[in-house]
Amino acid sequence: EESVEAQSLAFQYIDLGGEASPDGYQEYHNWDSLMKQIFHDTLEQNYPEVTWNVIARIDEDLSMTETEFDPEVRMRWFPMCLGRKYDPAYEPAELWVSSMGRGKYVYPVFNGLQYSGQNEVGEIWYDNNRNFYHPQVSAGVRDILDSDPSDFSYLFDVNETPETAGDTSAAPSIMKANVYVLGPLAMYVLLVTFM
């Protein structure tokens, strides 16, 4: 029942399109980490509808970018923000990948940059941190940055700006999977569906 509450809040934000705040959104701050993950996984699974305006509203309401320090949340929040080129998230995301060396947490951020056409930013962040990362993590980030962003560019509208936010007319109905971009539940659903 609690997971339904987290999913419902995510869908309310999406449905409101960033124009208003859902009733009871403050309850988010009382949730445990798992509930917050469900909220963010729901947003992630509906990414084409999570516009710049939706992200801005969530951040305004919940101070996600500046005050949410749960690594399980940050690894979900920052890629969405970077994919929509949400400016307030860049500095905190860069600090995140500069202080957290675990691949599980940094790969999604670099994927968010790579697959939204921001390879140059990813390269700068990687160059600043590659000696900080374990060699396996460094190699994983390098693989992400060397990958062809066009393979998954449909996950992000690389031309979205605050002015064009909300136009989901070209959004795909089925998103293909990238293990670093989609959450584990989405990966499972896609694998079961298409195998």
Short mmCIF file of C-alpha atoms in Angstrom, two decimals:
data_model
loop_
_atom_site.label_atom_id
_atom_site.label_comp_id
_atom_site.label_asym_id
_atom_site.label_seq_id
_atom_site.Cartn_x
_atom_site.Cartn_y
_atom_site.Cartn_z
CA GLU A 1 0.00 0.00 0.00
CA GLU A 2 2.83 2.43 0.79
CA SER A 3 4.47 1.75 -2.56
CA VAL A 4 1.22 2.79 -4.26
CA GLU A 5 1.47 6.11 -2.42
CA ALA A 6 4.98 6.69 -3.81
CA GLN A 7 3.91 5.76 -7.34
CA SER A 8 0.82 7.93 -7.05
CA LEU A 9 2.85 10.98 -6.07
CA ALA A 10 5.14 10.48 -9.07
CA PHE A 11 2.17 10.17 -11.43
CA GLN A 12 0.56 13.26 -9.90
CA TYR A 13 3.70 15.29 -10.61
CA ILE A 14 3.74 14.00 -14.18
CA ASP A 15 0.02 14.66 -14.70
CA LEU A 16 0.33 18.22 -13.36
CA GLY A 17 3.15 18.89 -15.81
CA GLY A 18 5.03 21.15 -13.44
CA GLU A 19 2.14 23.63 -13.29
CA ALA A 20 1.17 22.83 -9.69
CA SER A 21 2.18 20.73 -6.71
CA PRO A 22 0.32 17.56 -5.75
CA ASP A 23 -1.61 17.56 -2.50
CA GLY A 24 0.39 16.04 0.34
CA TYR A 25 3.74 16.12 -1.46
CA GLN A 26 5.44 16.94 1.86
CA GLU A 27 4.91 13.31 2.93
CA TYR A 28 7.89 12.46 0.73
CA HIS A 29 10.18 13.70 3.51
CA ASN A 30 8.72 11.13 5.92
CA TRP A 31 9.38 8.16 3.64
CA ASP A 32 12.19 5.69 4.06
CA SER A 33 14.77 5.11 1.34
CA LEU A 34 12.82 2.32 -0.36
CA MET A 35 9.70 4.47 -0.72
CA LYS A 36 11.77 7.29 -2.20
CA GLN A 37 13.33 4.82 -4.64
CA ILE A 38 9.87 3.69 -5.75
CA PHE A 39 8.91 7.33 -6.35
CA HIS A 40 12.03 7.92 -8.45
CA ASP A 41 11.78 4.59 -10.27
CA THR A 42 8.23 5.52 -11.27
CA LEU A 43 9.50 8.83 -12.67
CA GLU A 44 12.33 7.01 -14.44
CA GLN A 45 9.99 4.45 -15.99
CA ASN A 46 7.89 7.30 -17.36
CA TYR A 47 10.84 9.45 -18.37
CA PRO A 48 9.43 10.74 -21.68
CA GLU A 49 6.69 12.46 -19.67
CA VAL A 50 9.06 13.81 -17.01
CA THR A 51 9.70 17.19 -18.57
CA TRP A 52 12.01 19.98 -17.50
CA ASN A 53 9.02 21.66 -15.83
CA VAL A 54 8.15 18.53 -13.86
CA ILE A 55 11.73 18.24 -12.61
CA ALA A 56 11.80 21.91 -11.66
CA ARG A 57 8.53 21.55 -9.71
CA ILE A 58 9.73 18.46 -7.85
CA ASP A 59 12.96 20.23 -6.98
CA GLU A 60 11.13 23.35 -5.85
CA ASP A 61 8.77 21.32 -3.66
CA LEU A 62 11.19 18.74 -2.28
CA SER A 63 14.62 20.45 -2.55
CA MET A 64 15.83 17.26 -4.17
CA THR A 65 19.00 18.62 -5.73
CA GLU A 66 20.39 20.32 -2.64
CA THR A 67 19.07 18.42 0.37
CA GLU A 68 18.48 14.79 -0.66
CA PHE A 69 21.64 12.90 0.25
CA ASP A 70 20.45 9.29 -0.03
CA PRO A 71 22.78 7.75 -2.65
CA GLU A 72 19.98 5.50 -3.94
CA VAL A 73 17.94 8.62 -4.67
CA ARG A 74 20.79 10.70 -6.07
CA MET A 75 21.73 7.98 -8.57
CA ARG A 76 18.18 8.23 -9.92
CA TRP A 77 17.62 11.99 -9.62
CA PHE A 78 20.76 13.37 -11.23
CA PRO A 79 20.53 11.45 -14.54
CA MET A 80 16.96 12.65 -15.03
CA CYS A 81 18.00 16.23 -14.33
CA LEU A 82 21.02 16.06 -16.61
CA GLY A 83 18.99 14.43 -19.36
CA ARG A 84 16.61 17.40 -19.27
CA LYS A 85 19.50 19.88 -18.91
CA TYR A 86 18.18 21.13 -15.59
CA ASP A 87 20.87 23.68 -14.70
CA PRO A 88 20.57 23.64 -10.89
CA ALA A 89 21.63 19.96 -10.85
CA TYR A 90 24.96 20.26 -12.66
CA GLU A 91 27.17 21.45 -9.82
CA PRO A 92 25.71 19.04 -7.22
CA ALA A 93 25.93 16.17 -9.74
CA GLU A 94 29.56 16.99 -10.45
CA LEU A 95 30.32 17.08 -6.72
CA TRP A 96 28.52 13.75 -6.39
CA VAL A 97 30.65 11.97 -9.00
CA SER A 98 33.73 13.60 -7.45
CA SER A 99 32.99 12.25 -3.99
CA MET A 100 31.37 8.89 -4.72
CA GLY A 101 33.55 6.34 -6.43
CA ARG A 102 31.17 3.40 -6.57
CA GLY A 103 30.21 2.47 -10.11
CA LYS A 104 26.61 1.76 -9.16
CA TYR A 105 26.23 5.43 -8.27
CA VAL A 106 28.37 7.18 -10.88
CA TYR A 107 27.49 5.18 -14.02
CA PRO A 108 23.92 6.52 -14.20
CA VAL A 109 25.17 10.11 -14.01
CA PHE A 110 27.64 9.63 -16.85
CA ASN A 111 24.93 7.86 -18.86
CA GLY A 112 22.62 10.80 -18.29
CA LEU A 113 25.27 13.07 -19.78
CA GLN A 114 26.33 10.78 -22.63
CA TYR A 115 22.89 9.90 -23.89
CA SER A 116 21.61 13.47 -23.76
CA GLY A 117 24.37 14.73 -26.04
CA GLN A 118 26.62 16.10 -23.30
CA ASN A 119 29.74 14.02 -23.88
CA GLU A 120 32.01 17.04 -23.42
CA VAL A 121 30.72 17.61 -19.89
CA GLY A 122 31.13 13.91 -19.15
CA GLU A 123 34.71 13.97 -20.43
CA ILE A 124 35.58 16.93 -18.21
CA TRP A 125 34.06 15.30 -15.14
CA TYR A 126 35.80 12.03 -15.96
CA ASP A 127 39.18 13.71 -16.47
CA ASN A 128 38.82 15.40 -13.10
CA ASN A 129 38.03 12.13 -11.32
CA ARG A 130 39.51 9.18 -13.18
CA ASN A 131 42.39 8.82 -10.70
CA PHE A 132 39.91 8.91 -7.83
CA TYR A 133 37.90 6.00 -9.22
CA HIS A 134 38.82 2.36 -8.82
CA PRO A 135 40.32 1.11 -12.12
CA GLN A 136 37.19 -0.96 -12.88
CA VAL A 137 34.90 2.03 -12.30
CA SER A 138 37.19 4.23 -14.37
CA ALA A 139 37.05 1.69 -17.21
CA GLY A 140 33.25 1.51 -16.93
CA VAL A 141 32.91 5.28 -17.18
CA ARG A 142 35.32 5.29 -20.11
CA ASP A 143 33.12 2.69 -21.86
CA ILE A 144 30.07 4.88 -21.33
CA LEU A 145 31.81 7.95 -22.72
CA ASP A 146 33.13 5.98 -25.70
CA SER A 147 29.70 4.55 -26.54
CA ASP A 148 27.57 5.90 -29.35
CA PRO A 149 25.02 8.25 -27.79
CA SER A 150 22.71 7.84 -30.77
CA ASP A 151 22.08 4.26 -29.68
CA PHE A 152 20.00 5.57 -26.78
CA SER A 153 19.41 9.23 -27.63
CA TYR A 154 15.67 8.59 -27.87
CA LEU A 155 15.68 8.27 -24.08
CA PHE A 156 16.34 12.01 -23.91
CA ASP A 157 15.06 14.96 -25.88
CA VAL A 158 18.44 16.61 -26.40
CA ASN A 159 16.78 19.78 -27.64
CA GLU A 160 14.42 20.27 -24.71
CA THR A 161 14.63 23.64 -23.01
CA PRO A 162 12.42 25.25 -20.37
CA GLU A 163 10.48 26.82 -23.26
CA THR A 164 9.78 23.50 -25.02
CA ALA A 165 9.33 21.42 -21.88
CA GLY A 166 6.18 19.40 -21.82
CA ASP A 167 5.93 18.47 -25.48
CA THR A 168 5.88 14.68 -25.35
CA SER A 169 4.40 14.22 -28.82
CA ALA A 170 7.56 12.55 -30.09
CA ALA A 171 8.18 10.48 -26.96
CA PRO A 172 8.61 6.76 -27.59
CA SER A 173 5.91 4.45 -26.34
CA ILE A 174 8.41 1.75 -25.43
CA MET A 175 11.87 2.61 -24.19
CA LYS A 176 14.72 0.26 -25.01
CA ALA A 177 16.93 -0.74 -22.12
CA ASN A 178 20.31 0.44 -20.99
CA VAL A 179 21.26 -1.15 -17.69
CA TYR A 180 22.82 2.08 -16.42
CA VAL A 181 19.93 4.34 -17.40
CA LEU A 182 16.88 2.28 -16.53
CA GLY A 183 16.23 0.96 -13.08
CA PRO A 184 16.37 -2.75 -12.24
CA LEU A 185 12.59 -3.15 -12.29
CA ALA A 186 12.32 -1.58 -15.74
CA MET A 187 15.12 -3.84 -16.97
CA TYR A 188 13.33 -6.91 -15.65
CA VAL A 189 10.03 -5.92 -17.28
CA LEU A 190 11.73 -5.27 -20.61
CA LEU A 191 13.68 -8.53 -20.52
CA VAL A 192 10.61 -10.59 -19.65
CA THR A 193 8.51 -8.80 -22.27
CA PHE A 194 10.91 -9.14 -25.17
CA MET A 195 12.54 -12.53 -24.53
#
